[in-house]
Short mmCIF file of C-alpha atoms and ligand atoms in Angstrom, two decimals:
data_model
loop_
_atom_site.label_atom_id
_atom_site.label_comp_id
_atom_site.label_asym_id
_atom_site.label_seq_id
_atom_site.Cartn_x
_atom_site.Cartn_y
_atom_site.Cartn_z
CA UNK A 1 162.28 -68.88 36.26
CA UNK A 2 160.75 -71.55 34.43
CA UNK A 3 160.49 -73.76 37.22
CA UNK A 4 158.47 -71.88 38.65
CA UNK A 5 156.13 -70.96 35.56
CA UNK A 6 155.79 -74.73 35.41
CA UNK A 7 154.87 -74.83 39.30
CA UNK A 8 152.10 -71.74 38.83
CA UNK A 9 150.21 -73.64 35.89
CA UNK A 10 150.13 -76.79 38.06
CA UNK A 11 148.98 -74.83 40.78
CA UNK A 12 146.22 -73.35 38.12
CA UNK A 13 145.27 -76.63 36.89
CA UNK A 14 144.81 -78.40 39.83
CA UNK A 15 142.65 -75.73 40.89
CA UNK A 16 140.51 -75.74 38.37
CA UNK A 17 140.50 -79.75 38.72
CA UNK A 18 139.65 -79.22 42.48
CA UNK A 19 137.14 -76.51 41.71
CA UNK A 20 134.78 -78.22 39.03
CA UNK A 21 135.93 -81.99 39.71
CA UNK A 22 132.80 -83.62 38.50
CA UNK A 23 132.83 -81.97 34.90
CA UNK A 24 136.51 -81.15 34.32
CA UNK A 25 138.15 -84.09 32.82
CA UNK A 26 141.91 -84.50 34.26
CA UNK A 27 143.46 -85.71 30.86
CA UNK A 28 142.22 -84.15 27.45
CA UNK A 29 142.99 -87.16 24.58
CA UNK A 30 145.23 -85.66 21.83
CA UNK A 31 144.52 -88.54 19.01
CA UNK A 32 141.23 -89.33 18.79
CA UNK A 33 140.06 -92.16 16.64
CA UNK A 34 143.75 -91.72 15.32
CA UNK A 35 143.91 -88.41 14.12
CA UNK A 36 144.31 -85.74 16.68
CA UNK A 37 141.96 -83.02 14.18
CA UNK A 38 139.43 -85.48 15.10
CA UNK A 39 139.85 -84.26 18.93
CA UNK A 40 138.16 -81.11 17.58
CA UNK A 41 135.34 -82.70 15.32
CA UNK A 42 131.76 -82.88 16.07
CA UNK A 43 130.77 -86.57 16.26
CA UNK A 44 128.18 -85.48 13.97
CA UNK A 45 130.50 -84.23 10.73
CA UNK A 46 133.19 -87.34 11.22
CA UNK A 47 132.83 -90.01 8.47
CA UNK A 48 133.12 -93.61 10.14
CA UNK A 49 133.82 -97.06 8.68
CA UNK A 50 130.86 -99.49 9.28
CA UNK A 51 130.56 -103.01 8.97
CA UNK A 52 127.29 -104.41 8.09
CA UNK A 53 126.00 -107.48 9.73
CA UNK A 54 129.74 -107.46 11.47
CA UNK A 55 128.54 -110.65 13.56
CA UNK A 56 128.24 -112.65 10.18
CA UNK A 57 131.89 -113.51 9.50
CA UNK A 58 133.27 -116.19 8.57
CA UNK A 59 135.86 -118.10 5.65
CA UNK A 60 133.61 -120.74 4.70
CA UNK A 61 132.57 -119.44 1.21
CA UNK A 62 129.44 -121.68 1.58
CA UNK A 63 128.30 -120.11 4.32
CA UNK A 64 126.30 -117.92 2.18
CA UNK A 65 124.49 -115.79 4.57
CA UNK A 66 127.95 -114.13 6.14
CA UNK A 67 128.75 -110.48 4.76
CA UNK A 68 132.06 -110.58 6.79
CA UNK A 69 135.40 -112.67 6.52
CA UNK A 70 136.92 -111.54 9.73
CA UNK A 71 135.90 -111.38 13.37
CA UNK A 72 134.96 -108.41 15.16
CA UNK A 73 138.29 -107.55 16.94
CA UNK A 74 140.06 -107.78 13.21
CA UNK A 75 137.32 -105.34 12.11
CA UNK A 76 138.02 -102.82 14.56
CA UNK A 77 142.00 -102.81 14.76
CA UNK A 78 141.32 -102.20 10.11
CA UNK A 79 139.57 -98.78 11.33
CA UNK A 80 135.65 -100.33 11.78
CA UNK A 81 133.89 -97.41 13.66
CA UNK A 82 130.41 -98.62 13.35
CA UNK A 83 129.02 -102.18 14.10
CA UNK A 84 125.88 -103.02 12.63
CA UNK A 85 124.22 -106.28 13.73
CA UNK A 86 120.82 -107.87 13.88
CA UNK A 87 119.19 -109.92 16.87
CA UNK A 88 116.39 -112.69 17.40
CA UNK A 89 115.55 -114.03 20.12
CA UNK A 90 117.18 -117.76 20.36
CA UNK A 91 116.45 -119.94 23.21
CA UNK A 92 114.94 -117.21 25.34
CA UNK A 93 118.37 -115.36 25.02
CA UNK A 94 118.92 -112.37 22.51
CA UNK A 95 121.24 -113.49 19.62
CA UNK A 96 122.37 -111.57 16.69
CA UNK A 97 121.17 -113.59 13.56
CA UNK A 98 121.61 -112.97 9.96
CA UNK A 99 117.27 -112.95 9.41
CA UNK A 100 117.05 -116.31 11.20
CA UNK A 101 118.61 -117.86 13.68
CA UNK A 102 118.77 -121.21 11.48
CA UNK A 103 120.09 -119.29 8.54
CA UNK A 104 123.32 -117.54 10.49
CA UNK A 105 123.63 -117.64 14.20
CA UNK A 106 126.08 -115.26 15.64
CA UNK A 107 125.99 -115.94 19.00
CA UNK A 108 124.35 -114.24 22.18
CA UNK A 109 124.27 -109.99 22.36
CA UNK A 110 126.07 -110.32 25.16
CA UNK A 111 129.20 -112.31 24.25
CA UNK A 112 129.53 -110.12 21.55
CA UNK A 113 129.48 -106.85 23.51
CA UNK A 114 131.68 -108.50 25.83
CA UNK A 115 134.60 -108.90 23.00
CA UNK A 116 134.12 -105.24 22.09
CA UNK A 117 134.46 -104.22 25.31
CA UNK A 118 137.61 -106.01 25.43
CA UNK A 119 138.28 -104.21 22.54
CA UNK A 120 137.72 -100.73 23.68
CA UNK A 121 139.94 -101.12 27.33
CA UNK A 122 142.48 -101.51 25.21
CA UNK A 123 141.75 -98.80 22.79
CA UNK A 124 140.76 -95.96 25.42
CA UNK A 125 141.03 -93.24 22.50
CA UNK A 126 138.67 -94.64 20.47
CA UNK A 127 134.81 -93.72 19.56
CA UNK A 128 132.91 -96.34 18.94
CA UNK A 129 129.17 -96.76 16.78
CA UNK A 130 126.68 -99.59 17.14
CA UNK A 131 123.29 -99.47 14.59
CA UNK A 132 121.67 -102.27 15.81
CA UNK A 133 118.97 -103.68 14.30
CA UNK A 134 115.77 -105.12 15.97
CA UNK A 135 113.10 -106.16 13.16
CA UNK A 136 110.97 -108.19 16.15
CA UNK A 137 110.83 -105.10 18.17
CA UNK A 138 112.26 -107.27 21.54
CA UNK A 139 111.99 -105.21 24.92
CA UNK A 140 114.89 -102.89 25.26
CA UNK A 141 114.67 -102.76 28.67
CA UNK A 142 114.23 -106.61 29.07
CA UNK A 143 116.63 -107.44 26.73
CA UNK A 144 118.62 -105.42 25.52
CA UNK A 145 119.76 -103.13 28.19
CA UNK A 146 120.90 -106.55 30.36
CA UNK A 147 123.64 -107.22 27.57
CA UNK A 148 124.95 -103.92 27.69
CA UNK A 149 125.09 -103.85 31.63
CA UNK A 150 126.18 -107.16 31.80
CA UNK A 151 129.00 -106.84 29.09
CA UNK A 152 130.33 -103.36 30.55
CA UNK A 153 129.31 -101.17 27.51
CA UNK A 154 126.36 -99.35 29.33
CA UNK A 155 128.50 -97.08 31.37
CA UNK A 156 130.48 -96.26 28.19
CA UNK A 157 127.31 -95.26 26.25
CA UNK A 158 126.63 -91.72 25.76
CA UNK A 159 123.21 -89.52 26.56
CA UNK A 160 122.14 -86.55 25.17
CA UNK A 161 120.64 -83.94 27.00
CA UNK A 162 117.35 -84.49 25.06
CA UNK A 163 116.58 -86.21 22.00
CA UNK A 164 116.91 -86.00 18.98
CA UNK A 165 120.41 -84.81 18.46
CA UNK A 166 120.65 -82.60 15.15
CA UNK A 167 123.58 -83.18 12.81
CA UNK A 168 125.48 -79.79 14.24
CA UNK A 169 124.74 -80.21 18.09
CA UNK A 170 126.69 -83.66 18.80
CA UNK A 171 129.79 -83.40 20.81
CA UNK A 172 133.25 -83.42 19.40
CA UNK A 173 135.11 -86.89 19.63
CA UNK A 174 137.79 -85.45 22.44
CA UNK A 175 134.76 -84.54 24.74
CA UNK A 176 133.03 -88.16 24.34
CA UNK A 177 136.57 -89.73 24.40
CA UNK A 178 137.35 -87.08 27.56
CA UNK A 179 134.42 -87.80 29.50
CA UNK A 180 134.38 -91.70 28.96
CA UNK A 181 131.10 -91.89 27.06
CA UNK A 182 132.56 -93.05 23.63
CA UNK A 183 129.96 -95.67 22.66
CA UNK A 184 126.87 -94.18 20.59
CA UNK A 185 123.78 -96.76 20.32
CA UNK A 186 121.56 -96.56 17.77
CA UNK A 187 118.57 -98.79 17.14
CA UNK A 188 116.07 -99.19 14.47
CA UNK A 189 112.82 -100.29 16.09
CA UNK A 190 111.69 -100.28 19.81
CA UNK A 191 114.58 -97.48 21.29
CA UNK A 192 112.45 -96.12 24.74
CA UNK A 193 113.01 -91.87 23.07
CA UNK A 194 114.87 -91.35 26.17
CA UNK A 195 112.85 -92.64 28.52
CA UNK A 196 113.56 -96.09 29.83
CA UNK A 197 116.46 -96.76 28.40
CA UNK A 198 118.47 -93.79 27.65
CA UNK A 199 121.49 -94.70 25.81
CA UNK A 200 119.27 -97.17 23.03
CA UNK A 201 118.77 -93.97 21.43
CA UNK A 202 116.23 -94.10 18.24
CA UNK A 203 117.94 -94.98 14.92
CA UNK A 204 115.77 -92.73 11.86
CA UNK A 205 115.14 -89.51 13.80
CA UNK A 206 119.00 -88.72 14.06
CA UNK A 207 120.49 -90.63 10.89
CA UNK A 208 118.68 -91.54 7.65
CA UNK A 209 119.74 -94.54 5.29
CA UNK A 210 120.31 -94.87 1.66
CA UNK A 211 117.97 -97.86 0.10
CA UNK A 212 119.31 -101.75 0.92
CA UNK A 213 119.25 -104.69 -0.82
CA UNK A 214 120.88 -102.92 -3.90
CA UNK A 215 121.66 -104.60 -6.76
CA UNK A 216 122.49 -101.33 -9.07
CA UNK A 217 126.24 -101.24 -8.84
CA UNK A 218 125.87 -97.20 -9.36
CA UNK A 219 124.24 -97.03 -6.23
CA UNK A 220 121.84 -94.56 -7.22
CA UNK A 221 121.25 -92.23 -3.20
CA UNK A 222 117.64 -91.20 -2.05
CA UNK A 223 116.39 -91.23 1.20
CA UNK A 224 114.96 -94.28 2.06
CA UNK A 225 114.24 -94.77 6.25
CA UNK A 226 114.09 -92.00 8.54
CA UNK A 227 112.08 -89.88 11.21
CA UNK A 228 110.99 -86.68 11.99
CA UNK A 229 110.52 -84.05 13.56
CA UNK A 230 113.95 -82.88 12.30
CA UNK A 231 114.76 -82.24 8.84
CA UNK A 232 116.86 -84.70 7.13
CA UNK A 233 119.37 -82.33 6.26
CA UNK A 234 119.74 -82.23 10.04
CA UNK A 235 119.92 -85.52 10.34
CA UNK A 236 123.16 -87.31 9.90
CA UNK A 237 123.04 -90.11 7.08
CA UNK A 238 123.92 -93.54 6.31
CA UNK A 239 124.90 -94.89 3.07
CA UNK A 240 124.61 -99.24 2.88
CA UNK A 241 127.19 -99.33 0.26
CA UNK A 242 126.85 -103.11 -0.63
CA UNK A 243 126.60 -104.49 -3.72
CA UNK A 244 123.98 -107.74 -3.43
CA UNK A 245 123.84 -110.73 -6.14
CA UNK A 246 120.18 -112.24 -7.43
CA UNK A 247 121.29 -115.60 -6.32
CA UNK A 248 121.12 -117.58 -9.52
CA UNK A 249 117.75 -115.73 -10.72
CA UNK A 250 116.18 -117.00 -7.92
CA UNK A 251 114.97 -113.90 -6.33
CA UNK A 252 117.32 -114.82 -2.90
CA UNK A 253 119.43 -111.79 -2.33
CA UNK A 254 123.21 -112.42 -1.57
CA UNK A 255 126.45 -110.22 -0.81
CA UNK A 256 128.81 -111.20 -3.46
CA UNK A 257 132.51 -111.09 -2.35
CA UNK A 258 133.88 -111.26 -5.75
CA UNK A 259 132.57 -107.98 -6.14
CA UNK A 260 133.78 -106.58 -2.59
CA UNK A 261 137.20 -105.33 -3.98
CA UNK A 262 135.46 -102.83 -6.45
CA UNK A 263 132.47 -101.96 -4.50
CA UNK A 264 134.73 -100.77 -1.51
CA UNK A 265 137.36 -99.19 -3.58
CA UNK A 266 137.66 -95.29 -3.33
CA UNK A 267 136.13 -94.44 -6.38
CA UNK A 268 132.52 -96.58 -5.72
CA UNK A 269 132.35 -95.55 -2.08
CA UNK A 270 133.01 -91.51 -3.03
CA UNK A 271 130.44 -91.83 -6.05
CA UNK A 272 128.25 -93.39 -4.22
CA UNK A 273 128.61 -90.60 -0.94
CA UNK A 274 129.03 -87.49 -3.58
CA UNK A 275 125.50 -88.15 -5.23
CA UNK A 276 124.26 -87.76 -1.77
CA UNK A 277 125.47 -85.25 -0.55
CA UNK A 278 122.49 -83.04 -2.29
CA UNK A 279 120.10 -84.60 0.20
CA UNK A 280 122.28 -83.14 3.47
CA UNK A 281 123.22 -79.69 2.92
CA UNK A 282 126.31 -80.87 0.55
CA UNK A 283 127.66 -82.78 3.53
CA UNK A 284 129.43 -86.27 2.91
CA UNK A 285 127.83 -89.42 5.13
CA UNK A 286 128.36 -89.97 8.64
CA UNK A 287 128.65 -93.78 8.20
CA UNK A 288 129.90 -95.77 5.11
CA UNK A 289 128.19 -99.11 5.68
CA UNK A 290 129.97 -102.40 4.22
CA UNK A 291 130.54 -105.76 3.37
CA UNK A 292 133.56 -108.02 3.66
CA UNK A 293 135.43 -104.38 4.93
CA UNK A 294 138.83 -106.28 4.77
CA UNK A 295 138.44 -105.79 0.56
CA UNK A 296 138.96 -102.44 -1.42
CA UNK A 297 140.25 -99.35 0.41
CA UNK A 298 137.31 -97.97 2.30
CA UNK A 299 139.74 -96.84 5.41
CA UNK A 300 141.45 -93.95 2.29
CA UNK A 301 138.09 -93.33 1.13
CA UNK A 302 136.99 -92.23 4.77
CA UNK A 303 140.15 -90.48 5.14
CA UNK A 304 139.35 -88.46 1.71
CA UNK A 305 135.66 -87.57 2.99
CA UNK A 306 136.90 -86.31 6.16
CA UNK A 307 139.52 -84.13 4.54
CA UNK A 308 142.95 -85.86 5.42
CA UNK A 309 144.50 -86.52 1.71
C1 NAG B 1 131.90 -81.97 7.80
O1 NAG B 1 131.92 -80.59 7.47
C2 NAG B 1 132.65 -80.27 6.28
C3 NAG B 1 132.65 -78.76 6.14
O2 NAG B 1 131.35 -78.26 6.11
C4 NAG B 1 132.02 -80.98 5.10
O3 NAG B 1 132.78 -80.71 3.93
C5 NAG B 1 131.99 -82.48 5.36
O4 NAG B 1 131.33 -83.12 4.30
C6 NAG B 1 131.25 -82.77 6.68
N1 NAG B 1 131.27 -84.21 6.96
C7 NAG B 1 130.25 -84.82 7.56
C8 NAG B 1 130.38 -86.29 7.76
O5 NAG B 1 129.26 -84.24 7.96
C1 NAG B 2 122.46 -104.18 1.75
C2 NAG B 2 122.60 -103.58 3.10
O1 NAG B 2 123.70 -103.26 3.50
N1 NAG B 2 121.52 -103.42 3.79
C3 NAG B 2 121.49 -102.91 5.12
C4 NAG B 2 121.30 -101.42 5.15
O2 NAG B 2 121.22 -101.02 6.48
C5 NAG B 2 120.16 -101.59 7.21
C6 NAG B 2 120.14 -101.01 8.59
O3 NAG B 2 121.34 -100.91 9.20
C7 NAG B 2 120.29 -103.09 7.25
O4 NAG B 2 119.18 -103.65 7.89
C8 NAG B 2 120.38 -103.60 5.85
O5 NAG B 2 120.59 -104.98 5.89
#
């Protein structure tokens, strides 16, 4: 008797495999960006780990323009969900640099998406965030879209229907893990709006950002950069929770790691996302942006903001 129960719901699911093959997925993820009530969560109401300027690591104290102490696979197996970076161009090849490529250079786009796609083979479960940031406005499609092709990523990288994406339409994280499109691009200046290149989707119309370059340990929230035509309460939001140093009075703006510890504890980063919440419909932030992410306990203060202690 149960055998053959067991045999009919094969039958049934292969059927329904055979019948809609190209949208059915064969294997529905249970855990999803390790916690399987994840699976069930819109992309757009999870709160992810970032790590600002995640290219700039390094131990060298000295090295004054890093805001990381450990590399990018390190960041990811802590619980880093978002990878923020910004790229020059170096040598005719698109680098991510920390402002200038004299000042911090991280090496090419490419390499770099190469070691994250490393990364995500052998983390299939995972969703994965990039806000990249492009101050010189370099072509998308003659730059940027060869390091994602190149490195693997660009068949990962998901595509709306249309753009933009309000908060409460994004798909859940089992359907991006499910249908292998677990990478979400973001990019400040020069995205194509869906036209040339697709999944370089535009940064401010679909998430809004807290001010940078704070030195006000209170973090004080208002909306500083994003886009219409939607709302920002539909938008999903963005808070750059680091704490920055006047470099000896000298009006050069620094990310102190003394500070780190305190500034990514549980109590800054849920201060800092509860006075913000007024600005998105009571709603805690999407991405938790941060320095030297190894220091404090941002991984339980996610955890607290999407309900899980
Ligand atoms: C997700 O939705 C819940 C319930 O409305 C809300 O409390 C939480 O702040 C939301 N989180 C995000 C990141 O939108
Ligand atoms: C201080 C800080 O973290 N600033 C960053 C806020 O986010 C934007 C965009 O991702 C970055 O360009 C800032 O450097």
């Amino acid at each position: 008797m149960r055998v053959n129960i067991f045999g009919a719901a094969t039958v049934l699911s292969a059927l329904a495999v055979s019948v809609d093959a190209v949208s059915v997925p064969v294997k529905r993820a249970s855990v999803c960006n390790g916690h399987a009530e994840l699976c069930d969560r819109s992309y757009g109401n999870t709160t992810f780990v970032g790590a600002h300027d995640s290219f700039a690591h390094s131990t060298d104290p000295l090295a004054l323009a890093r805001d990381q102490e450990i590399d990018i696979p390190s960041q990811l197996d802590l619980g880093v969900r978002l990878l923020q970076a910004q790229a020059h161009e170096n040598d005719g090849e698109l680098h991510f640099c920390h402002t200038s490529c004299a000042l911090f250079d991280g090496g090419t786009v490419q390499d770099y998406l190469t070691t994250v796609k490393t990364w995500l083979d052998a983390n299939p479960n995972e969703v994965l965030t990039f806000i990249f940031t492009n101050p010189d406005g370099l072509s998308v499609q003659d730059m940027w879209d060869p390091a994602f092709q190149n490195s693997g990523i660009a068949p990962l990288a998901y595509v709306p229907p249309s753009v933009p994406v309000a908060q409460s339409d994004w798909p859940t994280l089992g359907q991006l893990i499910d249908y292998g499109k677990r990478v979400v691009v973001f990019m400040d200046y020069g995205a194509s709006d869906g036209t040339t290149v697709p999944y370089i989707m535009s940064e401010f119309t679909m998430v809004w950002e807290t001010p940078f370059s704070v030195t006000d340990a209170s973090f004080p929230c208002s909306v500083d950069r994003t886009s219409g035509p939607l709302s920002n309460e539909d938008h999903m939001y963005m808070i750059n929770h680091s704490l920055n140093i006047d470099l000896l009075g000298t009006g050069v703006i620094v990310s102190d790691p003394d500070d780190a510890p305190t500034t990514n504890g549980v109590a800054s980063i849920l201060a800092n996302a509860y006075g913000c919440t007024q600005f998105a419909a009571g709603r805690a932030p999407s991405f938790v942006l941060l320095d030297f992410v190894d220091k404090g306990e941002p991984f339980q203060a996610a955890d607290i903001l999407n309900g899980f202690s």
